[in-house]
PDB file of C-alpha atoms in Angstrom:
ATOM      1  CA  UNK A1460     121.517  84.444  87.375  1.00 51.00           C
ATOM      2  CA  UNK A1461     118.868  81.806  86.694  1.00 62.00           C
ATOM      3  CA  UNK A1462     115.303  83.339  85.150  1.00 66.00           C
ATOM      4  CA  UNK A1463     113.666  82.279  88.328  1.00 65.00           C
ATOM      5  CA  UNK A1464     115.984  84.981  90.175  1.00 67.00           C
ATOM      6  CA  UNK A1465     115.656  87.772  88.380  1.00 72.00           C
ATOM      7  CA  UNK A1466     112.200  87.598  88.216  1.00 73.00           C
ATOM      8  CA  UNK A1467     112.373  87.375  92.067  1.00 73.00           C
ATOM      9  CA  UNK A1468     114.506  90.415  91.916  1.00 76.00           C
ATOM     10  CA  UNK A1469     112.108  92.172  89.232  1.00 79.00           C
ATOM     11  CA  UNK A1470     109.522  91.861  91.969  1.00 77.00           C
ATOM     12  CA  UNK A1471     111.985  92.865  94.988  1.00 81.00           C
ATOM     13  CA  UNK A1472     112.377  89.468  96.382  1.00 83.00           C
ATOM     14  CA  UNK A1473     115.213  89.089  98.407  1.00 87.00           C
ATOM     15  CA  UNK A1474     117.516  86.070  97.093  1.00 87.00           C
ATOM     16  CA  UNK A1475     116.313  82.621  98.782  1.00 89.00           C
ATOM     17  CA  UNK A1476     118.490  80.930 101.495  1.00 92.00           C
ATOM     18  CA  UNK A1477     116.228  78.637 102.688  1.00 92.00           C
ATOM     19  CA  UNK A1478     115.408  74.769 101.131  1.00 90.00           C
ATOM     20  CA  UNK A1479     112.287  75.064 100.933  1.00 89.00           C
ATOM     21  CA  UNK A1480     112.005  78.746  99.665  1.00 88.00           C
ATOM     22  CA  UNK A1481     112.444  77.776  95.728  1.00 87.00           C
ATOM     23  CA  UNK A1482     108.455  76.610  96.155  1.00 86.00           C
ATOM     24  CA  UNK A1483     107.037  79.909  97.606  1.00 87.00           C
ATOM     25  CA  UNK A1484     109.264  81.553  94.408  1.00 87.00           C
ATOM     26  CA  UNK A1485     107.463  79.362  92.112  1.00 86.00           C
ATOM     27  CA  UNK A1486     104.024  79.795  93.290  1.00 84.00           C
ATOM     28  CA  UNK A1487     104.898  83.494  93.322  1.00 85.00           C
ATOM     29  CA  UNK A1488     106.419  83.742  89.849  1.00 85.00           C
ATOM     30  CA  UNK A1489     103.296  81.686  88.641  1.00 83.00           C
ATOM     31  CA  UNK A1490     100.699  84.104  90.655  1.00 84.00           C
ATOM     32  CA  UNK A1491     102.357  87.275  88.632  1.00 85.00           C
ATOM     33  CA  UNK A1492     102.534  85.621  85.181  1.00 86.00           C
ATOM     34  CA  UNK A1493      98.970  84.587  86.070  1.00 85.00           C
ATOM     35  CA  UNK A1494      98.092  88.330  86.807  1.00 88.00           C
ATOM     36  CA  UNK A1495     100.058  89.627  84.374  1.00 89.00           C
ATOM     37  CA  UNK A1496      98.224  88.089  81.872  1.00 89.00           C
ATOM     38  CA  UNK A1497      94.651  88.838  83.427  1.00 88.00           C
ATOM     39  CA  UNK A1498      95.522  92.418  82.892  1.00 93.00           C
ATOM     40  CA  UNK A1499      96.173  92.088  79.122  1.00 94.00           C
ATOM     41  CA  UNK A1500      93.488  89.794  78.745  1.00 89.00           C
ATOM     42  CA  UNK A1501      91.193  92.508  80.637  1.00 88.00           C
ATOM     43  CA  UNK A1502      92.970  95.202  79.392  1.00 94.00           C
ATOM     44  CA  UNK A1503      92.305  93.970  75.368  1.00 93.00           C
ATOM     45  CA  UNK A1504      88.657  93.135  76.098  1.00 87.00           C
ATOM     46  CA  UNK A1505      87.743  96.747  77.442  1.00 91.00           C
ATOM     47  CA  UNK A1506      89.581  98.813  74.495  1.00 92.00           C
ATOM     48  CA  UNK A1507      87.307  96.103  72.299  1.00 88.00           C
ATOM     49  CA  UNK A1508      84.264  97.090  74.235  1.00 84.00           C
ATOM     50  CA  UNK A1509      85.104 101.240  73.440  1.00 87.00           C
ATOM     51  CA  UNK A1510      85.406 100.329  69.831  1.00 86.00           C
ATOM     52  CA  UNK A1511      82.806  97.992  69.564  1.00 81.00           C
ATOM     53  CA  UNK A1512      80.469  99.259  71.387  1.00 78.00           C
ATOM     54  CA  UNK A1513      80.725 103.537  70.390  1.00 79.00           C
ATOM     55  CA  UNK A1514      77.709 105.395  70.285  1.00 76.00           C
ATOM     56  CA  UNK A1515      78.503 106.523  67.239  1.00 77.00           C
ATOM     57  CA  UNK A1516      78.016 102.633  65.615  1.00 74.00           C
ATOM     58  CA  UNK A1517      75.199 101.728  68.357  1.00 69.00           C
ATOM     59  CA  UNK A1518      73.407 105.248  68.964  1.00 71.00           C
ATOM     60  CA  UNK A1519      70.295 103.556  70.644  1.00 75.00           C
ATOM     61  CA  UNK A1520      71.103 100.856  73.317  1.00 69.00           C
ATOM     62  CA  UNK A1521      70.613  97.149  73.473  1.00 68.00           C
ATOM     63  CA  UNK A1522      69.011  96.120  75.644  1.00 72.00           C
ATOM     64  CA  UNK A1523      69.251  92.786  74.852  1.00 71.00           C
ATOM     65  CA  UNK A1524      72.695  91.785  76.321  1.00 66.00           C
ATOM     66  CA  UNK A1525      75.315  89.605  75.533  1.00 67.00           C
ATOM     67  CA  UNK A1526      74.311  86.540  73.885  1.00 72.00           C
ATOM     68  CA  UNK A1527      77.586  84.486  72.929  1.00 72.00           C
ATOM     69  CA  UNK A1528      78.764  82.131  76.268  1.00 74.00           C
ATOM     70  CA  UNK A1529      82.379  83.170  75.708  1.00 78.00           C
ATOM     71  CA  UNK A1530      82.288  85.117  79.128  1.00 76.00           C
ATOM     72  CA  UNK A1531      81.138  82.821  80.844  1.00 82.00           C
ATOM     73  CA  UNK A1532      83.627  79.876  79.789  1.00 84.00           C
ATOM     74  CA  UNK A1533      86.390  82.594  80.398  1.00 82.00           C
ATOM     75  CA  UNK A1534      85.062  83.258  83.838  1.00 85.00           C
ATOM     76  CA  UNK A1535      84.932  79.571  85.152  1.00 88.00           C
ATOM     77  CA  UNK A1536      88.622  79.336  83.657  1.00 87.00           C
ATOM     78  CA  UNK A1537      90.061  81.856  85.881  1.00 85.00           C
ATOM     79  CA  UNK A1538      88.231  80.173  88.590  1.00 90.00           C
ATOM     80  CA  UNK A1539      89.383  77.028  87.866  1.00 90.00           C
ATOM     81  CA  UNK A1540      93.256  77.900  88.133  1.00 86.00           C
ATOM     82  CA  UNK A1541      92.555  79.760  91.254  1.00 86.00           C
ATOM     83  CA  UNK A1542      91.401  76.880  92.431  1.00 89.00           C
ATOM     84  CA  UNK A1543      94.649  74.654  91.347  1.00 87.00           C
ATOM     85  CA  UNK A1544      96.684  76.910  92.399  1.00 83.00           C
ATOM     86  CA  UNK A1545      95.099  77.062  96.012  1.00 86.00           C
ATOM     87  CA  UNK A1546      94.305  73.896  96.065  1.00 87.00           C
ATOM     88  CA  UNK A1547      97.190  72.127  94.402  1.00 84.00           C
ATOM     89  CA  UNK A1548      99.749  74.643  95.430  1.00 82.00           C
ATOM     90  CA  UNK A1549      99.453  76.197  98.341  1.00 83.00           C
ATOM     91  CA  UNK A1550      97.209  74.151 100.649  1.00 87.00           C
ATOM     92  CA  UNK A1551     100.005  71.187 100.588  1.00 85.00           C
ATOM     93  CA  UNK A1552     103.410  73.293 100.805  1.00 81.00           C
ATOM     94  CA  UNK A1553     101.361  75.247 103.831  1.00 83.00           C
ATOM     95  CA  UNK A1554     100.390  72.002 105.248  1.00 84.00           C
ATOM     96  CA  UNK A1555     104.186  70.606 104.846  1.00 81.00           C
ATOM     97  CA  UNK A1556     105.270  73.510 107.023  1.00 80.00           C
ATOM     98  CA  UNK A1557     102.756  73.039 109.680  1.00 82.00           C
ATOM     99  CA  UNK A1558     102.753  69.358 109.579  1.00 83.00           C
ATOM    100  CA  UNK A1559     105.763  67.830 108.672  1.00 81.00           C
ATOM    101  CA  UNK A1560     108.198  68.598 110.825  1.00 85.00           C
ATOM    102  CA  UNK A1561     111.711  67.258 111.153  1.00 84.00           C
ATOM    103  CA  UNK A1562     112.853  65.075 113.912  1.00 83.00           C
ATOM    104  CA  UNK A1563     114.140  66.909 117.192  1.00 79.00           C
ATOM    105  CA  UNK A1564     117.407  65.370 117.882  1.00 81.00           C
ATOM    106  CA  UNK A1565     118.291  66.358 113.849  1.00 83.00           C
ATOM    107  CA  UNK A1566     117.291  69.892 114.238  1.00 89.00           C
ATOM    108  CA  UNK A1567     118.373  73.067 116.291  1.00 91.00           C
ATOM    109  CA  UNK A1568     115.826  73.659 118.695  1.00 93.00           C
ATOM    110  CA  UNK A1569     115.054  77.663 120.069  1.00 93.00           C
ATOM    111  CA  UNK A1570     112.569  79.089 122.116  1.00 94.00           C
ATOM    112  CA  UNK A1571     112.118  82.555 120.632  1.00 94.00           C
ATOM    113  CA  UNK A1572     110.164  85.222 122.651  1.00 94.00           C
ATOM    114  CA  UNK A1573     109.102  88.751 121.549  1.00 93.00           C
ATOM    115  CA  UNK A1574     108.289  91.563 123.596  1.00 92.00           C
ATOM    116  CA  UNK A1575     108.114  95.406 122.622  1.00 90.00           C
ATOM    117  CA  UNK A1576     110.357  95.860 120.893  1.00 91.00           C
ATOM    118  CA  UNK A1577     113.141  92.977 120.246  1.00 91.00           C
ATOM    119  CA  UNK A1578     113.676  89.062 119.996  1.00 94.00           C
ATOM    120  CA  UNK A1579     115.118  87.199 122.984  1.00 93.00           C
ATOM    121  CA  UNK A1580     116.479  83.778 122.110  1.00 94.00           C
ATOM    122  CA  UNK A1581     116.751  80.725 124.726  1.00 93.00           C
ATOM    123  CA  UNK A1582     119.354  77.714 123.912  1.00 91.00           C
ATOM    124  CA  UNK A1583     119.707  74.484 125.717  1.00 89.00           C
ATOM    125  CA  UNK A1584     122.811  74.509 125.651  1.00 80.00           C
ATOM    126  CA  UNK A1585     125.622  71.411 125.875  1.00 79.00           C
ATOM    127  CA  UNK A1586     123.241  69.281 127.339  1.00 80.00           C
ATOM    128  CA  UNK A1587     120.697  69.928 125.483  1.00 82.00           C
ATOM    129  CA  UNK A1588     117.574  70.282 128.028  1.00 85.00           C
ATOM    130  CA  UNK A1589     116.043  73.599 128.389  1.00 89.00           C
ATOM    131  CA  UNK A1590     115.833  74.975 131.881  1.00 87.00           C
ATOM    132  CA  UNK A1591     113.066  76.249 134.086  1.00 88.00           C
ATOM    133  CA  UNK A1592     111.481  79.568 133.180  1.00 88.00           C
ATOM    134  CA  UNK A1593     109.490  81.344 135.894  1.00 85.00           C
ATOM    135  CA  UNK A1594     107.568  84.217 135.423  1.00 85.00           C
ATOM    136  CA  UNK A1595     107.749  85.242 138.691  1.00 86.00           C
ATOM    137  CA  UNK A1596     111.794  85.453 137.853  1.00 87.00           C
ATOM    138  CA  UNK A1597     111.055  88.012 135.015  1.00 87.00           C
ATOM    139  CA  UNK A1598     113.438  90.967 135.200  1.00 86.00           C
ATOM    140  CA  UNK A1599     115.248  93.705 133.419  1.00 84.00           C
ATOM    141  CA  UNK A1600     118.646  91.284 133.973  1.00 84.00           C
ATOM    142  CA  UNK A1601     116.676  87.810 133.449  1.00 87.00           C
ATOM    143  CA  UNK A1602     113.988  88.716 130.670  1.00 87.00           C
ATOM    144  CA  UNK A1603     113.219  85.050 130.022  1.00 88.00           C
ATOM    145  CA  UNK A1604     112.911  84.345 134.128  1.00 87.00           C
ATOM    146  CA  UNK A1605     115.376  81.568 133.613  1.00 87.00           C
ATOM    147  CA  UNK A1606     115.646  79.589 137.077  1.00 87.00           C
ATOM    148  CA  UNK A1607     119.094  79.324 137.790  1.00 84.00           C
ATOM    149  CA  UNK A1608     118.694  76.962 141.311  1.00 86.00           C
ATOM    150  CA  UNK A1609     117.533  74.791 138.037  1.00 85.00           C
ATOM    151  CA  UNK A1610     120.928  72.608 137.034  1.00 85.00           C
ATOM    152  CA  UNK A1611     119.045  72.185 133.686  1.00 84.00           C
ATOM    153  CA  UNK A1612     119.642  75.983 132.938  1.00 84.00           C
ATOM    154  CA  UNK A1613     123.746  76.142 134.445  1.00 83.00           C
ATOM    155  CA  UNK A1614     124.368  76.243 130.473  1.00 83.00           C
ATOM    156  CA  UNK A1615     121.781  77.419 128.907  1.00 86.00           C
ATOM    157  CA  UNK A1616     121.998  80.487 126.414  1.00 88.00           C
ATOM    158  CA  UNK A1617     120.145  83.592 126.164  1.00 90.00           C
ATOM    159  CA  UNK A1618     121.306  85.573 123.374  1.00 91.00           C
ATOM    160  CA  UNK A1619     119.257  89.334 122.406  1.00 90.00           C
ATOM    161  CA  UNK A1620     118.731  89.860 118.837  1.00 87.00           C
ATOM    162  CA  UNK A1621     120.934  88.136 117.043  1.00 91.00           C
ATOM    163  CA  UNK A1622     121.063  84.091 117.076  1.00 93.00           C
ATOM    164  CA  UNK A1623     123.320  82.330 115.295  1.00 94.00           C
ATOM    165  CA  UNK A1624     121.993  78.647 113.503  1.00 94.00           C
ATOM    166  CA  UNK A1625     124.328  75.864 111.593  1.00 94.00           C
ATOM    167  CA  UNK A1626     124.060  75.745 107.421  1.00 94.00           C
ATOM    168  CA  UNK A1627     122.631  72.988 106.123  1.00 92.00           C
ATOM    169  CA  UNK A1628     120.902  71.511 109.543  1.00 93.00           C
ATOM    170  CA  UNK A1629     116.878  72.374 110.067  1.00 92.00           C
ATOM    171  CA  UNK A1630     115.820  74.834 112.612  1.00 94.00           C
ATOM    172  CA  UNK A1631     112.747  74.547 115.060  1.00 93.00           C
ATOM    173  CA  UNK A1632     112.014  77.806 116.394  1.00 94.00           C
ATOM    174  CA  UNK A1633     109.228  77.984 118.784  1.00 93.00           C
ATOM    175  CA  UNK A1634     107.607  81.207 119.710  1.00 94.00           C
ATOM    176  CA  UNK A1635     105.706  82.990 121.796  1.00 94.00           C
ATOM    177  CA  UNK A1636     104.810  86.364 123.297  1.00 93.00           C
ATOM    178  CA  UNK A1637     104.906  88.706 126.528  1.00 91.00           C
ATOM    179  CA  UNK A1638     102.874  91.247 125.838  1.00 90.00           C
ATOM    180  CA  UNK A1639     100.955  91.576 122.131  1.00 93.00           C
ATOM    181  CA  UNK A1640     101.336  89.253 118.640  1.00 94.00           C
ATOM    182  CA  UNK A1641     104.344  89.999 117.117  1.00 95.00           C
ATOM    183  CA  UNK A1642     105.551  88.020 113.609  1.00 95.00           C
ATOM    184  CA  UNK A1643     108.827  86.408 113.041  1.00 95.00           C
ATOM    185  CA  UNK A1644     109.335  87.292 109.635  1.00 95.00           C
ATOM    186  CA  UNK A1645     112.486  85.519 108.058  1.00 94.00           C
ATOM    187  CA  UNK A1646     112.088  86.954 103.930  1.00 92.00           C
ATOM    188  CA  UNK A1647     115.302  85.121 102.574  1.00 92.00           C
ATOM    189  CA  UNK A1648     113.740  82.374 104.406  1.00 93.00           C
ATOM    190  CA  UNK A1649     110.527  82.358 102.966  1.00 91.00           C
ATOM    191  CA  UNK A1650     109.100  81.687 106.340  1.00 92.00           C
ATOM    192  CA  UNK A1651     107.115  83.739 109.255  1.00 92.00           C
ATOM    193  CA  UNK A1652     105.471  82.969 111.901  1.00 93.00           C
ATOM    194  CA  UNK A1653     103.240  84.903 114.523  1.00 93.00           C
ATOM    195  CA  UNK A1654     104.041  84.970 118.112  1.00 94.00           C
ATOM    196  CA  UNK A1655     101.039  84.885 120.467  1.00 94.00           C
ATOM    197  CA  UNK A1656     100.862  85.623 124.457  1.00 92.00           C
ATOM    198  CA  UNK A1657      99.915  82.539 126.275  1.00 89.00           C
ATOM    199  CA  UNK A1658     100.966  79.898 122.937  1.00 91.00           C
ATOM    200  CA  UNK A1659     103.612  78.143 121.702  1.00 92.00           C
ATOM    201  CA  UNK A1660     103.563  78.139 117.871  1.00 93.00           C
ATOM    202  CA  UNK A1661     106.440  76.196 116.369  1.00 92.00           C
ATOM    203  CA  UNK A1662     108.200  77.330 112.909  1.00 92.00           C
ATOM    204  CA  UNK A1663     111.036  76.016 110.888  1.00 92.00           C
ATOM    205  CA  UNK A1664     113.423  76.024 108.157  1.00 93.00           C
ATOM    206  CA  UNK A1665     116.261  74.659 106.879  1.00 94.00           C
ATOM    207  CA  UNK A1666     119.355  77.210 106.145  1.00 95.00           C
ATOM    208  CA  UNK A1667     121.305  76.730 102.346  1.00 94.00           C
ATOM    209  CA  UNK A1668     123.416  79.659 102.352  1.00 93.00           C
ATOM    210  CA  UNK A1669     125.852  81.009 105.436  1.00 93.00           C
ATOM    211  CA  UNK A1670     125.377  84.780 105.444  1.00 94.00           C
ATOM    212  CA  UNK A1671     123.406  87.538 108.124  1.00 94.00           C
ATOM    213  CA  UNK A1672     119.730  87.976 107.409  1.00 95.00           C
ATOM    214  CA  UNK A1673     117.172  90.314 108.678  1.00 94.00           C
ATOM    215  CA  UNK A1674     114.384  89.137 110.958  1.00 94.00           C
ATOM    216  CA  UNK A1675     111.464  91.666 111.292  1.00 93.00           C
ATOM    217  CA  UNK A1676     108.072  92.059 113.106  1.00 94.00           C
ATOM    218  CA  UNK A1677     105.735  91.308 110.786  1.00 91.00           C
ATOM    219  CA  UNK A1678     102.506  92.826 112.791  1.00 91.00           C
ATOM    220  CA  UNK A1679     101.981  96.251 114.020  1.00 92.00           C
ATOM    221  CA  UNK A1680     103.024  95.983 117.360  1.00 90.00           C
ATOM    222  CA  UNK A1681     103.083  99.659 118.936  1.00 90.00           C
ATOM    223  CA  UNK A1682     104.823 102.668 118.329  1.00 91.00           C
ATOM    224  CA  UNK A1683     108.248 101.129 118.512  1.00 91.00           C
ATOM    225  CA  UNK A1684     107.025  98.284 115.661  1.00 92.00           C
ATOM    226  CA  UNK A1685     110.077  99.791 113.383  1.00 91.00           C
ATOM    227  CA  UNK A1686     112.269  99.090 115.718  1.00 91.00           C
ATOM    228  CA  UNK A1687     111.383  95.646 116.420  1.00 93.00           C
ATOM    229  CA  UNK A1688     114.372  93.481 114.064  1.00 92.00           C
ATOM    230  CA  UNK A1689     116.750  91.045 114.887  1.00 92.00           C
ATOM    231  CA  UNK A1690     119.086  88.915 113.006  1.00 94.00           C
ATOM    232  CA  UNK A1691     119.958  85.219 112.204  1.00 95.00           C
ATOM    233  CA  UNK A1692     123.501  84.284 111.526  1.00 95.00           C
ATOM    234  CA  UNK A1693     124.189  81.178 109.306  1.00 95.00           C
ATOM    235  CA  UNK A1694     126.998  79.963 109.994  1.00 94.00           C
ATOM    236  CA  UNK A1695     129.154  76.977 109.307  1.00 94.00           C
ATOM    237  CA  UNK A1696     129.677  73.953 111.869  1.00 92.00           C
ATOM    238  CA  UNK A1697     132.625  74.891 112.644  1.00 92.00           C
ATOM    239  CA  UNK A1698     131.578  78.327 113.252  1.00 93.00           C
ATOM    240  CA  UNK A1699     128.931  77.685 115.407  1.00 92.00           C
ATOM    241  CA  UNK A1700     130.365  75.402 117.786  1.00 90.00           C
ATOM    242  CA  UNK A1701     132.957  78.262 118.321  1.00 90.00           C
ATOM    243  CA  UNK A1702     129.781  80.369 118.793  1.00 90.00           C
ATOM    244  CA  UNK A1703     128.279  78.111 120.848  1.00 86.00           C
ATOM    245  CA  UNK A1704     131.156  77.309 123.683  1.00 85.00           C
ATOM    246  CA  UNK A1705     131.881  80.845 123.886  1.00 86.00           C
ATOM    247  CA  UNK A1706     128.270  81.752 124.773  1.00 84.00           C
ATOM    248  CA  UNK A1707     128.338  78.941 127.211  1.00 77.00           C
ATOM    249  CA  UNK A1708     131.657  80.011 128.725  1.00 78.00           C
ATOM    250  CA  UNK A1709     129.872  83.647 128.799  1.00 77.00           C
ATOM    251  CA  UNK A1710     126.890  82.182 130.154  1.00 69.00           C
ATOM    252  CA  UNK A1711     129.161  80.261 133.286  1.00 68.00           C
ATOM    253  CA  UNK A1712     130.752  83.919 134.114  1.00 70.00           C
ATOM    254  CA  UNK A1713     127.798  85.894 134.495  1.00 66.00           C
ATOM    255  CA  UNK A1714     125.755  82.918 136.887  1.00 59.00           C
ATOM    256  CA  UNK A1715     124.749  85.047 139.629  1.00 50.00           C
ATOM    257  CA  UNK A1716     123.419  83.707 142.958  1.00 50.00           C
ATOM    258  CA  UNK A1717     119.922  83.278 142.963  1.00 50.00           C
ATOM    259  CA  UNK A1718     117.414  85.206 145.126  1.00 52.00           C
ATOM    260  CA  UNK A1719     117.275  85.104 148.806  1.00 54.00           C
ATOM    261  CA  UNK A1720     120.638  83.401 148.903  1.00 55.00           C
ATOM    262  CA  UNK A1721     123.705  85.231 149.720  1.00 56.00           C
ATOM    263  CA  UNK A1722     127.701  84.821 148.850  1.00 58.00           C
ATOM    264  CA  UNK A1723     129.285  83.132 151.634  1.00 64.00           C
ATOM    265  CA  UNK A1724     131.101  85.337 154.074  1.00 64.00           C
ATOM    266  CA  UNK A1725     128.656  88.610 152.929  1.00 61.00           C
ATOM    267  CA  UNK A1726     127.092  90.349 156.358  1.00 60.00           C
ATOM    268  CA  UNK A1727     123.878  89.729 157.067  1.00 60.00           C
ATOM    269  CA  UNK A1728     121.481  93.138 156.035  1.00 57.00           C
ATOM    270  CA  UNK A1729     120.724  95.544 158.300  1.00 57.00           C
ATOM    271  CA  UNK A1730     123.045  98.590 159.863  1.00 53.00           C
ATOM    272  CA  UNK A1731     126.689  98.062 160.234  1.00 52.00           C
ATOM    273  CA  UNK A1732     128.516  97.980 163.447  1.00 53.00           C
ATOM    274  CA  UNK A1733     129.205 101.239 164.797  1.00 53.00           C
ATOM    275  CA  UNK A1734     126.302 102.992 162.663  1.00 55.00           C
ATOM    276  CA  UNK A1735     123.290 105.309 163.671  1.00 56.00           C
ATOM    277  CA  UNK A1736     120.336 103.390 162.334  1.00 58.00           C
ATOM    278  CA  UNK A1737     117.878 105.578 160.191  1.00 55.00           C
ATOM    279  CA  UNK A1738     115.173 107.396 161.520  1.00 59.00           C
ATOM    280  CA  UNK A1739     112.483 105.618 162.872  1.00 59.00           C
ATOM    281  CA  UNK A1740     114.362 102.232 163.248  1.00 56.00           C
ATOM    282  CA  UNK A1741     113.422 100.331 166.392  1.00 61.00           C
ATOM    283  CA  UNK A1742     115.849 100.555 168.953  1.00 62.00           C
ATOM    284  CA  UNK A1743     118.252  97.580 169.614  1.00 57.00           C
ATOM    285  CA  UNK A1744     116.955  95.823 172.614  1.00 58.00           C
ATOM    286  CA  UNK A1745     120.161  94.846 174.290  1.00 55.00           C
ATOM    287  CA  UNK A1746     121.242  98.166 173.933  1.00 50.00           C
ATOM    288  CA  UNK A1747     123.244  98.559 177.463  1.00 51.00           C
ATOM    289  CA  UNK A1748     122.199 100.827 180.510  1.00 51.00           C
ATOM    290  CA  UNK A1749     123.431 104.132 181.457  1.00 54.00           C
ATOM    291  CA  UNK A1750     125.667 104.227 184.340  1.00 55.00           C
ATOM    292  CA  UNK A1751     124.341 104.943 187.444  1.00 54.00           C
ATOM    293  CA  UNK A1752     126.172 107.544 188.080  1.00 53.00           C
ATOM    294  CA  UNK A1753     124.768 109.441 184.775  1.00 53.00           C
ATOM    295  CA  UNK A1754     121.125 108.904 185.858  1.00 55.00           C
ATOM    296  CA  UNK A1755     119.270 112.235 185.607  1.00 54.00           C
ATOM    297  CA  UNK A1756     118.392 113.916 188.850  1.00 54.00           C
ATOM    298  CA  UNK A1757     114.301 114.077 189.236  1.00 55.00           C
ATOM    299  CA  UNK A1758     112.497 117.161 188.597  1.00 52.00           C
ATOM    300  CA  UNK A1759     111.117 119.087 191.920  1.00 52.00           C
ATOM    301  CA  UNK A1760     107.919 117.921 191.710  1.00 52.00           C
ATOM    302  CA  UNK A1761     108.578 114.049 190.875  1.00 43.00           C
TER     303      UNK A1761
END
């Protein structure tokens, strides 16, 4: 185990699987050395101060103050690596993840969307074009609204929860939000990213190490906010073509006609043949007379 790791694991890091995730390590590992030795620095100068400074030595007080500029140089110095490390540190790698993103046709592209309380995953599929989402097409069976009269979306993928992504091939995940902002929080990726209603933030990474990680909400979301995790599955090429043709033959079984459209040879709605219609249903209008014969005689007095 390298000294970079089990510092990492010291601190309760989980281990890095992501390319870029050995820079947030360093910056962190630098940050707690940095700290660490703030508090012995600190720590040293206020024991000083008791013994120095006892009432017993100095029973009437000075009201003269410090004199000596050593406090002051030690001030600007922990200002000034502040400053390097925000400025030199983590201003560019933040600004690399926002900015510098890899090309599209090299990288696996997902629309992720939360909701209360799980992760819903959209894949273009074969062809590689996303279909038509609709609102309006929202539903307990078709949370995305995916438009299936679309012939973009005959093959797309929705998975729940758990999406599966290639080793060693970036991932563009771009997110967004039905109801309140929710974080996609990758740890052994060293990435997150919030999800907000009405936007479509983009995130990515690039996977080193095939394995199951967590994904969790990294906002408080509701009551249901510890419930809110997921999972992303690295696997190998191999593995996630397999994955990926048997989501798109699953995806092919369960098309279902679209609304307002009916299977051919399905009767048309309303009562069957040969049925009493419901109470206060219209009567049919070429619903045949009664027989003469049947007619009611008239009362006396008509």
């Amino acid at each position: 185990m390298s000294r970079l790791a089990l510092i990492n694991e010291l601190f309760g890091l989980p281990a890095n699987a992501s390319e870029h995730g050995y820079q947030i390590d360093h910056i962190i590992e630098f940050c707690h050395w940095f700290m660490g030795a703030l508090f012995v620095g600190w720590l040293a100068f206020f024991l000083y101060c008791l013994v120095r400074y006892h009432r017993s030595r100095h029973p009437v007080a000075d009201h003269e103050g410090v004199t000596s500029g050593i406090s002051t140089h030690l001030e600007f110095a922990v200002v000034l690596i502040e400053a390097v490390l925000l400025v030199g540190f983590a201003v560019p790698l933040w600004a690399k993840r926002v900015n510098q993103f890899p090309e599209t046709r090299d990288a696996i592209l997902v629309h992720t969307v939360g909701q209360q309380f799980n992760w819903t995953h959209h894949l273009p599929g074969p062809d590689g074009t996303f279909g038509r989402r609709d609102l309006n097409l929202v539903s307990n069976s078709n949370p995305l609204g995916l438009d299936n009269n679309d012939p973009a979306a005959k093959d797309d993928i929705v998975v729940p929860g758990e999406l599966h992504v290639p080793l060693n091939r970036s991932v563009i995940i771009e997110l967004s939000s039905k109801d309140v902002i929710h974080n996609f929080c990758l740890p052994h990726m060293r990435i997150a990213q919030d999800a907000i209603p009405g936007s479509i933030i983009p995130m990515w990474f690039k996977p080193i190490k095939a394995g199951t990680y967590e994904v969790i909400c990294g906002q408080l979301c509701g009551l249901g906010h510890y419930s809110m995790k997921g999972s992303v599955v690295v696997d190998t090429p191999e593995d996630y073509q397999a994955w990926l043709k048997e989501r798109a033959d699953m995806a092919a079984q369960s098309q279902v006609p679209p609304p307002m459209q009916r299977p051919p040879g399905e009767p048309p709605p309303g009562p069957s043949p040969g049925t009493v219609p419901p109470p206060g249903a219209p009567k049919p209008t070429n619903e045949a007379a009664p027989p003469a014969g049947n007619q009611p005689a008239p009362s006396p007095g008509g």
